[in-house]
mmCIF file of C-alpha atoms and ligand atoms in Angstrom:
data_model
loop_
_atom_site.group_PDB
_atom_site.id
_atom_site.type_symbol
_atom_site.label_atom_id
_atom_site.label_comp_id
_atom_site.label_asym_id
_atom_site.label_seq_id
_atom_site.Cartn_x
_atom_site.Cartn_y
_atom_site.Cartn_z
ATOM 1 C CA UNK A 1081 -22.270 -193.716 -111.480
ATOM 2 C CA UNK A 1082 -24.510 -190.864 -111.066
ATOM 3 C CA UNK A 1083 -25.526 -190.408 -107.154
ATOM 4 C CA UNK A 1084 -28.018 -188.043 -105.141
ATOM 5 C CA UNK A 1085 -27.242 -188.269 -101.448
ATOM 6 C CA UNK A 1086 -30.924 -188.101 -99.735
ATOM 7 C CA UNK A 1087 -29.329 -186.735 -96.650
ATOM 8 C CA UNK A 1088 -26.120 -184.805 -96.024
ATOM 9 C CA UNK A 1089 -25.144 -181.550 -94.082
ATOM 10 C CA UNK A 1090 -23.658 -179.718 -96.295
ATOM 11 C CA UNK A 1091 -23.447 -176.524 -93.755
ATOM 12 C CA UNK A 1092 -21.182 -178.435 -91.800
ATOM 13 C CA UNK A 1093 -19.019 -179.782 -94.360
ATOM 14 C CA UNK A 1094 -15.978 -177.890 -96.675
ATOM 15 C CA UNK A 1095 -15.352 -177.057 -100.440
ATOM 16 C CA UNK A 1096 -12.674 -179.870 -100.470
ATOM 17 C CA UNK A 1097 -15.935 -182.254 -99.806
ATOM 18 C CA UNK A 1098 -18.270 -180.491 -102.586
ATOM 19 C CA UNK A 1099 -14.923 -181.074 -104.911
ATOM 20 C CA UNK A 1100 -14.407 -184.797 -103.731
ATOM 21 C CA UNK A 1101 -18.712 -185.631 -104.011
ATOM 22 C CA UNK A 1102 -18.726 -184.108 -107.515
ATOM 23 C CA UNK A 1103 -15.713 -186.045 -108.911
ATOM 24 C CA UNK A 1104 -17.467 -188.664 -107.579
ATOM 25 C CA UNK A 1105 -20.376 -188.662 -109.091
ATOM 26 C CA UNK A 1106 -22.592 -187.074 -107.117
ATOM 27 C CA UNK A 1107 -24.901 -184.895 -108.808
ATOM 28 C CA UNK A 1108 -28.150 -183.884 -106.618
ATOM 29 C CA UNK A 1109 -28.214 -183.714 -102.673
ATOM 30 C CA UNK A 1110 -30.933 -182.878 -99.803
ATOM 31 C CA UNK A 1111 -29.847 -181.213 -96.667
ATOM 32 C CA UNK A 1112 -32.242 -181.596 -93.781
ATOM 33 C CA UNK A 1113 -32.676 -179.248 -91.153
ATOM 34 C CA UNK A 1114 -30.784 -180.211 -87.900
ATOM 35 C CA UNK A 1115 -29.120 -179.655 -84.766
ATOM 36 C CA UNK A 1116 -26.148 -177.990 -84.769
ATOM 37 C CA UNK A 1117 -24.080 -179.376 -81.923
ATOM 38 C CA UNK A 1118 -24.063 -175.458 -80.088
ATOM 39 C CA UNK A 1119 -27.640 -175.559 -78.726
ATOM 40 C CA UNK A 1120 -29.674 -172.110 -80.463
ATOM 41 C CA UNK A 1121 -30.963 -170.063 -77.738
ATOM 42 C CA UNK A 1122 -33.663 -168.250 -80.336
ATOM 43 C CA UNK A 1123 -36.070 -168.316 -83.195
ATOM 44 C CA UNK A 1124 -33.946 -165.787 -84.832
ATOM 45 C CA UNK A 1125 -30.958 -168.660 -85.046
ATOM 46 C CA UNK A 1126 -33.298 -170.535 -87.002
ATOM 47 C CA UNK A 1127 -34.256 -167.784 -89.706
ATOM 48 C CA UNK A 1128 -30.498 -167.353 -90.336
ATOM 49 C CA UNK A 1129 -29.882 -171.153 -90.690
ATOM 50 C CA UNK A 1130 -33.129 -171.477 -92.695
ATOM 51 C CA UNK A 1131 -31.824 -168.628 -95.056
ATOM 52 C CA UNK A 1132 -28.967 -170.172 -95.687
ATOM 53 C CA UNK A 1133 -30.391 -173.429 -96.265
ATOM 54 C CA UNK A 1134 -32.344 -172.045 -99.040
ATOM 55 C CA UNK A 1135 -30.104 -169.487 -100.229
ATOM 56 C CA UNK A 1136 -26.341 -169.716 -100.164
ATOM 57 C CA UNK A 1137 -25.737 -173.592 -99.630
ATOM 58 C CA UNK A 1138 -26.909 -174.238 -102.817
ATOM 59 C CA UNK A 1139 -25.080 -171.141 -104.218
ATOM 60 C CA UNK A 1140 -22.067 -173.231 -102.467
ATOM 61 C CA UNK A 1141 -23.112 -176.206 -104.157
ATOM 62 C CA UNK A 1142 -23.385 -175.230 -107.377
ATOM 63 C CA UNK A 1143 -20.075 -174.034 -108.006
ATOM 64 C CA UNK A 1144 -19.395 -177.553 -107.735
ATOM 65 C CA UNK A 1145 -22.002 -178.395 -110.381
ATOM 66 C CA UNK A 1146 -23.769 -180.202 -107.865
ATOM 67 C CA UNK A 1147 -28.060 -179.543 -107.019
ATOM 68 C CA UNK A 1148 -28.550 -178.701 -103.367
ATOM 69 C CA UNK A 1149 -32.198 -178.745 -101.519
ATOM 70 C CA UNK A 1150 -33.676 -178.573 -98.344
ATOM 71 C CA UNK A 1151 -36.249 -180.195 -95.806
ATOM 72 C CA UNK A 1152 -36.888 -177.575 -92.906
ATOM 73 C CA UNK A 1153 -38.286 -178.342 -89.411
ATOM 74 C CA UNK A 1154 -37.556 -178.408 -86.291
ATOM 75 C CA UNK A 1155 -35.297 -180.970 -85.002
ATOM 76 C CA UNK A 1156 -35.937 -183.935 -82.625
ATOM 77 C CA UNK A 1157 -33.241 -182.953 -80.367
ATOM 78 C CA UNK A 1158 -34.393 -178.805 -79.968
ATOM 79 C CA UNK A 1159 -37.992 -179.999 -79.610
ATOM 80 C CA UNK A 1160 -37.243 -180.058 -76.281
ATOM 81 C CA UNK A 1161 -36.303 -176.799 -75.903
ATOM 82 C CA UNK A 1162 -38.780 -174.040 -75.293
ATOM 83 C CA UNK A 1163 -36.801 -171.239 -76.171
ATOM 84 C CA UNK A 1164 -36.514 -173.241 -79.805
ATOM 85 C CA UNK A 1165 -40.247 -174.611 -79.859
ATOM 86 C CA UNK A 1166 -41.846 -171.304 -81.203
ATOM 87 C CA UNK A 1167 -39.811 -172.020 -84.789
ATOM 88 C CA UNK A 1168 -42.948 -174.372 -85.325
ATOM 89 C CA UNK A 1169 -45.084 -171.395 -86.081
ATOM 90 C CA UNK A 1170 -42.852 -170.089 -88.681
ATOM 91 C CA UNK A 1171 -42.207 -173.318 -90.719
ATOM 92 C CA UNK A 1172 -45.809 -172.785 -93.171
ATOM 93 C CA UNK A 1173 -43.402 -170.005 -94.294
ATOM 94 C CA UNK A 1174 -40.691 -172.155 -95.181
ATOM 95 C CA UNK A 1175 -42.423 -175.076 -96.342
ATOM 96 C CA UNK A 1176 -43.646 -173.037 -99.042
ATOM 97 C CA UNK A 1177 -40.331 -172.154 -100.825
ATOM 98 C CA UNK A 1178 -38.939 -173.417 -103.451
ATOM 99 C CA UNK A 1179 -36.512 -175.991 -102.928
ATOM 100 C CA UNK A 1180 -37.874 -176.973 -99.768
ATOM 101 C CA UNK A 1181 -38.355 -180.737 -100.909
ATOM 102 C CA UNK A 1182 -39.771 -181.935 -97.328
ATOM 103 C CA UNK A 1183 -40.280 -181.718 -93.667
ATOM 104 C CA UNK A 1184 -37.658 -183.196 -91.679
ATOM 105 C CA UNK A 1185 -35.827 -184.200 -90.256
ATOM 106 C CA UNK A 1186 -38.600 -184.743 -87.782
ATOM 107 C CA UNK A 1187 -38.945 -187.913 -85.625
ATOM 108 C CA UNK A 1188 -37.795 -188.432 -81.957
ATOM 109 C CA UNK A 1189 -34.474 -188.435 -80.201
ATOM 110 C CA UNK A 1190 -35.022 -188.965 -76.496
ATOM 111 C CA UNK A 1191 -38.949 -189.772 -76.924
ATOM 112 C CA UNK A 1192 -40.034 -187.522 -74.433
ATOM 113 C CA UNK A 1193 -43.681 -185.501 -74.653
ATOM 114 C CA UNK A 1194 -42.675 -182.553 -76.199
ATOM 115 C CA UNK A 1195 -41.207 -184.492 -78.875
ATOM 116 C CA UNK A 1196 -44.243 -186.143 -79.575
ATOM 117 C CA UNK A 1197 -46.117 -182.815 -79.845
ATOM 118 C CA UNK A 1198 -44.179 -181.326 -82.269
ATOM 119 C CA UNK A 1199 -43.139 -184.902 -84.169
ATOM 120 C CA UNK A 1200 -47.336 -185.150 -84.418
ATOM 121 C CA UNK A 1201 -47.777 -181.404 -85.890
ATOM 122 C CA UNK A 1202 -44.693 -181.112 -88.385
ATOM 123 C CA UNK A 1203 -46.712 -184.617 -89.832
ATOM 124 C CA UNK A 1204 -49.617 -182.412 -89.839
ATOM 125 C CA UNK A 1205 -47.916 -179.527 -91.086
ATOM 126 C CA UNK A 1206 -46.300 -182.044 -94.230
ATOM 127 C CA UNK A 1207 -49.661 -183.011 -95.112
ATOM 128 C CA UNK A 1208 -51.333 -179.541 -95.202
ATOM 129 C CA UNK A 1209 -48.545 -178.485 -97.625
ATOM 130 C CA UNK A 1210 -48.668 -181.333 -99.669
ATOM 131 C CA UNK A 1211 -44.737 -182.765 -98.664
ATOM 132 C CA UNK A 1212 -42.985 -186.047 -98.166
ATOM 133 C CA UNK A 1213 -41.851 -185.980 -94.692
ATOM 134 C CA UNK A 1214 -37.871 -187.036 -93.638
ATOM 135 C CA UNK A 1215 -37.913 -189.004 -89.621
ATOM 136 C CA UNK A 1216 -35.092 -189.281 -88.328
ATOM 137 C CA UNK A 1217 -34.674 -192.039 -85.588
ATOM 138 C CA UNK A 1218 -33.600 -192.714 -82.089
ATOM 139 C CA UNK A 1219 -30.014 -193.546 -81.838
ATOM 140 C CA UNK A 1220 -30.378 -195.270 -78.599
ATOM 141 C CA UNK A 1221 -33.279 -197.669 -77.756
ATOM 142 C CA UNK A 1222 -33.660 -197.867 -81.934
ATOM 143 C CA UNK A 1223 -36.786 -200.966 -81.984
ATOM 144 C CA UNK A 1224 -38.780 -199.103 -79.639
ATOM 145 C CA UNK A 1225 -37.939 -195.726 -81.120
ATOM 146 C CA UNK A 1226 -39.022 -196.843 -84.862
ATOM 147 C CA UNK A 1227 -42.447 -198.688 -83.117
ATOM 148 C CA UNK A 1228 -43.037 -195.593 -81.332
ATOM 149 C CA UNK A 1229 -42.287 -193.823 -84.707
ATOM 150 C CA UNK A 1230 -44.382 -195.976 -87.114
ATOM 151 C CA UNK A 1231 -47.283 -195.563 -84.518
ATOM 152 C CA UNK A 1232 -46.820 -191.590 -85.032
ATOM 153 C CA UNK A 1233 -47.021 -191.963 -88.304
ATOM 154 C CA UNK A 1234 -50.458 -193.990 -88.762
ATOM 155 C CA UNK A 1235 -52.028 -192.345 -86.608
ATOM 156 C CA UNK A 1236 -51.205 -189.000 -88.248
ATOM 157 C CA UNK A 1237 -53.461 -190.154 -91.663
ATOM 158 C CA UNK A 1238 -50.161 -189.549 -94.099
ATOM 159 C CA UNK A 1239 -49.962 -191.836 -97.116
ATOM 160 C CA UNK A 1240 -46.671 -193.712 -96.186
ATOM 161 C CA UNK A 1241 -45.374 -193.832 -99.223
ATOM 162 C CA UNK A 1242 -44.525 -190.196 -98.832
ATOM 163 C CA UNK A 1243 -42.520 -190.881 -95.480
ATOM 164 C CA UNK A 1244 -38.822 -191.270 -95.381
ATOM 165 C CA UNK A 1245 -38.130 -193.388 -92.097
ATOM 166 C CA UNK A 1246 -34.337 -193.108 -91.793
ATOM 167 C CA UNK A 1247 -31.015 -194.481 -89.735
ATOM 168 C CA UNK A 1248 -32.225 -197.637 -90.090
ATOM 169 C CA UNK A 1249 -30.143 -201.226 -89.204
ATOM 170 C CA UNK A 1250 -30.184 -204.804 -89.346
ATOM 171 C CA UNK A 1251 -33.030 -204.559 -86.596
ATOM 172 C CA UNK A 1252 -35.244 -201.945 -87.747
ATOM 173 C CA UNK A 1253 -35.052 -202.683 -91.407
ATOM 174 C CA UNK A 1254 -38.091 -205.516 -90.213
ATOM 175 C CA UNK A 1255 -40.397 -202.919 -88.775
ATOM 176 C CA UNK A 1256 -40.068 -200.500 -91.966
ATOM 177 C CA UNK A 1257 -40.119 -203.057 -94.372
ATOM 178 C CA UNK A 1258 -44.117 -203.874 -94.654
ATOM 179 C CA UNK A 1259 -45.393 -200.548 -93.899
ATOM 180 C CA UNK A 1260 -45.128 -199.056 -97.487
ATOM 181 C CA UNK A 1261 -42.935 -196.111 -96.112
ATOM 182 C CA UNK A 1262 -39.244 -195.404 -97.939
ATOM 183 C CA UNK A 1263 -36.412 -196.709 -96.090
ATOM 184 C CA UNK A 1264 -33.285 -194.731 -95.419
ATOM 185 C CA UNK A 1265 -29.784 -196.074 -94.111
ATOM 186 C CA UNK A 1266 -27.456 -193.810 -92.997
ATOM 187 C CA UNK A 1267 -23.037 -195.454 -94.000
ATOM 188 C CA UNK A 1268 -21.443 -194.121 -91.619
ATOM 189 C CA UNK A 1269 -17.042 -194.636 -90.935
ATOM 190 C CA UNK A 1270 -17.572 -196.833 -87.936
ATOM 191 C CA UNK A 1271 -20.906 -196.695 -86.304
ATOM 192 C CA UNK A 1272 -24.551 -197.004 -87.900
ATOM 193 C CA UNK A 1273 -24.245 -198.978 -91.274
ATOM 194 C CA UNK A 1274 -21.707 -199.965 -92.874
ATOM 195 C CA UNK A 1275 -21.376 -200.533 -96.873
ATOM 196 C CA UNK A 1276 -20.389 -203.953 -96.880
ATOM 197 C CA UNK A 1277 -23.613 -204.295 -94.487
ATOM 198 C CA UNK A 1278 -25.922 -202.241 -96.622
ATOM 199 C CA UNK A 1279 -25.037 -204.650 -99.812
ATOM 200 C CA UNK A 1280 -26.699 -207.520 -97.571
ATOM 201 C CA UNK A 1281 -29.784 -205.473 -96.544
ATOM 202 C CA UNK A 1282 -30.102 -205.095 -100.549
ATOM 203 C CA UNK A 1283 -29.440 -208.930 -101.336
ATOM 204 C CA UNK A 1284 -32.347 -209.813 -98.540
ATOM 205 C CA UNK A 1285 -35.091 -206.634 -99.009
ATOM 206 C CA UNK A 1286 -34.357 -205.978 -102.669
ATOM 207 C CA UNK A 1287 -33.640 -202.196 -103.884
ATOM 208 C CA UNK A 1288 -37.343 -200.964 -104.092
ATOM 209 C CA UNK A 1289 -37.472 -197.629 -101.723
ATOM 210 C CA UNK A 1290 -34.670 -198.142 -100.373
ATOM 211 C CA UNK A 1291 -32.390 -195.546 -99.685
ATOM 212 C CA UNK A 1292 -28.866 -194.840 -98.980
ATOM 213 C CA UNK A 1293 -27.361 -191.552 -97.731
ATOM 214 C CA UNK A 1294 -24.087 -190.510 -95.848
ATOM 215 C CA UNK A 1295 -25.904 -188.613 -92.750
ATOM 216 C CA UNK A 1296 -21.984 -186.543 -93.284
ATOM 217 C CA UNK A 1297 -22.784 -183.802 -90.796
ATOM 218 C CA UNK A 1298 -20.046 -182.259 -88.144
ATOM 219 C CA UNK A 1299 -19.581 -185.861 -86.441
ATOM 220 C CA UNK A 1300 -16.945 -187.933 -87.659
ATOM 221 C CA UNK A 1301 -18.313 -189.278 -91.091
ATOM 222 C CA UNK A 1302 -17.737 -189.236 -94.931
ATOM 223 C CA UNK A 1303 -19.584 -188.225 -97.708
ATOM 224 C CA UNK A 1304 -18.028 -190.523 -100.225
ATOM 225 C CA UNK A 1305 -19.797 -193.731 -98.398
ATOM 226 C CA UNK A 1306 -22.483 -193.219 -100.985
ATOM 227 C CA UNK A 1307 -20.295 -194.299 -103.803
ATOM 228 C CA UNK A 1308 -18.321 -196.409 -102.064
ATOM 229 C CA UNK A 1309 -21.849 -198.541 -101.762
ATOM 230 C CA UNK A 1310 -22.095 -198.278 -105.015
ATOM 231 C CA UNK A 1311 -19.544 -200.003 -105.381
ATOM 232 C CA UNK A 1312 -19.484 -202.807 -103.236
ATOM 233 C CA UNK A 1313 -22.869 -203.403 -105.013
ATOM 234 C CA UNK A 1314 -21.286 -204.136 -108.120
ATOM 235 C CA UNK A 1315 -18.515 -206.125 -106.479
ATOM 236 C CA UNK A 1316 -21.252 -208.084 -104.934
ATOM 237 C CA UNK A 1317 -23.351 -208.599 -108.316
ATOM 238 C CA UNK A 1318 -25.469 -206.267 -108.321
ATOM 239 C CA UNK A 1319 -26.259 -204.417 -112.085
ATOM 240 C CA UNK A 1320 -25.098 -200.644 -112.977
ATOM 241 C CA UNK A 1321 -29.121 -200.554 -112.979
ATOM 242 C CA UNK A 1322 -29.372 -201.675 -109.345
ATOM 243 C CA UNK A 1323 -27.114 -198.974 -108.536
ATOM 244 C CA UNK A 1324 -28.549 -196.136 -110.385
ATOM 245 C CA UNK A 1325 -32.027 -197.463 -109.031
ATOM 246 C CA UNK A 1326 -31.007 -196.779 -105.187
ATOM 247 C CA UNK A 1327 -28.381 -193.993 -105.251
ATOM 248 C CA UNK A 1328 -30.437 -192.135 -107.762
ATOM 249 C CA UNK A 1329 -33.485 -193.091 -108.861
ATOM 250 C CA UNK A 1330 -35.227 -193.730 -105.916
ATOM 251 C CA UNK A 1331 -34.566 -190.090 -103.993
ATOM 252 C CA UNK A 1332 -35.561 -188.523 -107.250
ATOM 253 C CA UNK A 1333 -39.161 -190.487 -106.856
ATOM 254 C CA UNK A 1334 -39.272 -189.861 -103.182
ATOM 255 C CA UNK A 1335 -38.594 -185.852 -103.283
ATOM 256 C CA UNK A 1336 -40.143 -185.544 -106.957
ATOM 257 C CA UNK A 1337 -43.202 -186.174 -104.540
ATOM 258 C CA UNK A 1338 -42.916 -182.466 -103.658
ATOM 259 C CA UNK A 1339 -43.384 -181.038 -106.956
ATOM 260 C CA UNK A 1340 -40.312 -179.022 -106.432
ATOM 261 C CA UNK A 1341 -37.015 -181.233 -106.685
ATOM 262 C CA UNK A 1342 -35.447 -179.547 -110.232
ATOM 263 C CA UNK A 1343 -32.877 -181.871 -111.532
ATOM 264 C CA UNK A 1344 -33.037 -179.945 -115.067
ATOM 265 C CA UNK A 1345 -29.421 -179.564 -116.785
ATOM 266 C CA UNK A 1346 -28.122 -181.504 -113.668
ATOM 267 C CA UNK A 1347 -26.121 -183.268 -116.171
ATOM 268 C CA UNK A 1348 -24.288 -180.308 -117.738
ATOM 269 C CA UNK A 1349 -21.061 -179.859 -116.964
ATOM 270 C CA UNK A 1350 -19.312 -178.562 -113.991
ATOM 271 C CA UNK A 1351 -18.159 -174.985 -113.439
ATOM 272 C CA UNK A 1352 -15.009 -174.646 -112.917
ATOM 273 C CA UNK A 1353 -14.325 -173.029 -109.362
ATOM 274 C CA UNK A 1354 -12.259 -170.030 -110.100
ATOM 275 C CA UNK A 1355 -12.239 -168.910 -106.523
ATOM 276 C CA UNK A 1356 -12.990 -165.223 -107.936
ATOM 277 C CA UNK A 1357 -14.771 -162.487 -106.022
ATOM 278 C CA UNK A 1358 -17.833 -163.650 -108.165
ATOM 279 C CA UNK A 1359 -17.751 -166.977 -106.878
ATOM 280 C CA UNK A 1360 -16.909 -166.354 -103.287
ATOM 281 C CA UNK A 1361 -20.248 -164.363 -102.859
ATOM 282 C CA UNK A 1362 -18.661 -161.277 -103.613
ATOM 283 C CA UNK A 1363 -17.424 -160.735 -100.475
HETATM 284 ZN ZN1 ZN B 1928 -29.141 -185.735 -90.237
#
C-alpha cells in the first residue's frame, strides 16, 4: 500500500513517527501552514517557520525516504491577529518556491471579518500564482462554516476543481459533494472522522476526489490513521485499486495541479538513518 498523506504536521511530530509512516507505506506528504498552539507575536515568527517548512522538514523527511511539501498562508486562527496579518504581504514570496504545492490552509475558524478578508485574498493570491488552494474548516458550527466557505469560494472566480475543502463529516460531505471541489477528511483517534466512518462515506460518495489525511499535528492524533483506512477499505471490499486511488492517486492529481509536486525516485529505497553528524544537520 503506497500512501501520500494530503495533510500532516510534520513540525510538530518526532523521528519515531517519520520511522513508523515510512514502514507503513507512506511515501509522499504535504504539510500546511498552521497555527502553532503558542500564538506568534511577529512576521519574523513566520519567516522562520516558513524556512523550515521549505527547507529542513523535508531534509527531516527524507532521511526517512519519505517526500515532504508545503502549502504556506496564513492561518484561519492568526487572521485575527494584527500583529500576524502583515505575513499576507510576504506570501507572493513564498508561493513562488519550489515545493510550495498550495495555499492553505486558508478557510475560517471563528468566521469573523478579518477572516473573511484575508480567506478572500489568499483565494486571490492562489489564483494569481496559478495554485490549488487547501480550506480548512470550522470546527464548531461546521454546516454554516462550509456554506459560508463554499460561498467564499464562488465568489472568488477559482475553478473548484483546484480547491481542497477539508475536515469534512457525515454532514458536510452533502454540501461539498456537487460543487466539483476535492474533498478532504481528516481520521482522527477520537474526534472528527473515524476510519470505520470514512469506509461508509466511500461506499455512499464513491472514491473520486476524495481525500483522506491524518490532520496529525501537536493535538492528540496519529499519523498511521491513513493506513489504517486503507485497510478497513479492503476489509470492507473495497479493491487494492480503490485504495491506491484515494490514499495516493488522488493527492498526486490534486497537488500535481501546481506544477511542482516531484514524486521522481519516490519509490527508491529508503536511507538508512545512521543518526551521523551528516544526517543530524551537522550540528
Ligand atoms: Zn491542519
Amino acid at each position: 500500500m503506497r500512501i501520500f498523506d494530503p495533510h500532516i504536521h510534520m513540525t510538530s511530530r518526532t523521528t519515531d513517527d517519520y520511522e513508523r509512516m515510512a514502514a507503513a507505506g507512506v511515501r509522499a506528504v504535504v504539510e500546511p501552514a498552521f497555527w502553532l498552539g503558542q500564538p506568534r507575536t511577529s512576521v519574523a515568527s513566520f519567516v522562520d517557520y516558513f524556512d523550515s517548512l521549505i527547507g529542513w522538514e523535508p531534509f527531516r523527511a527524507g532521511q526517512f525516504g519519505v517526500r515532504h511539501h508545503a502549502t504556506v498562508a496564513l492561518n484561519p486562527k492568526e487572521a485575527n491577529d494584527p500583529r500576524c496579518r502583515p505575513v499576507l504581504d510576504l506570501l507572493p514570496r513564498y508561493l513562488d518556491k519550489d515545493g510550495v504545492v498550495a495555499v492553505g490552509e486558508i478557510g475560517y475558524d471563528s468566521m469573523t471579518p478579518d477572516e473573511d478578508a484575508a480567506f478572500a485574498g489568499q483565494l486571490a493570491l492562489a489564483v494569481a500564482h496559478d495554485l490549488p488552494a487547501l480550506v480548512h474548516t470550522p470546527h464548531r458550527d461546521k454546516a454554516r462554516g462550509v456554506e459560508r466557505t463554499l460561498a467564499v469560494v464562488a465568489e472568488s472566480g477559482i475553478e473548484p476543481g483546484r480547491v481542497l475543502v477539508d475536515h469534512l463529516n457525515e454532514i458536510t460531505v452533502k454540501l461539498v459533494r456537487d460543487t466539483g471541489c476535492w474533498l478532504g477528511f481528516s481520521i482522527y483517534p477520537e474526534t472528527k472522522m473515524s476510519p470505520p466512518r470514512m469506509v461508509e462515506l466511500l461506499k455512499t460518495y464513491g472514491t473520486e476526489r476524495m481525500l483522506v489525511n491524518s490532520a496529525a499535528d501537536w493535538g492528540h492524533s496519529d499519523p498511521l490513521l491513513t493506513r489504517a483506512t486503507g485497510e478497513a477499505m479492503l476489509l470492507a471490499g473495497f479493491t487494492e485499486d480503490d485504495v491506491d486511488r484515494v490514499l495516493w492517486r488522488n493527492p498526486v492529481e490534486f497537488y500535481g495541479q501546481s506544477g511542482k509536486l516531484d514524486l521522481s525516485d519516490v519509490d527508491a529505497p529508503a536511507p538508512t538513518f545512521a543518526g551521523n553528524s551528516i544526517l543530524r544537520g551537522g550540528s
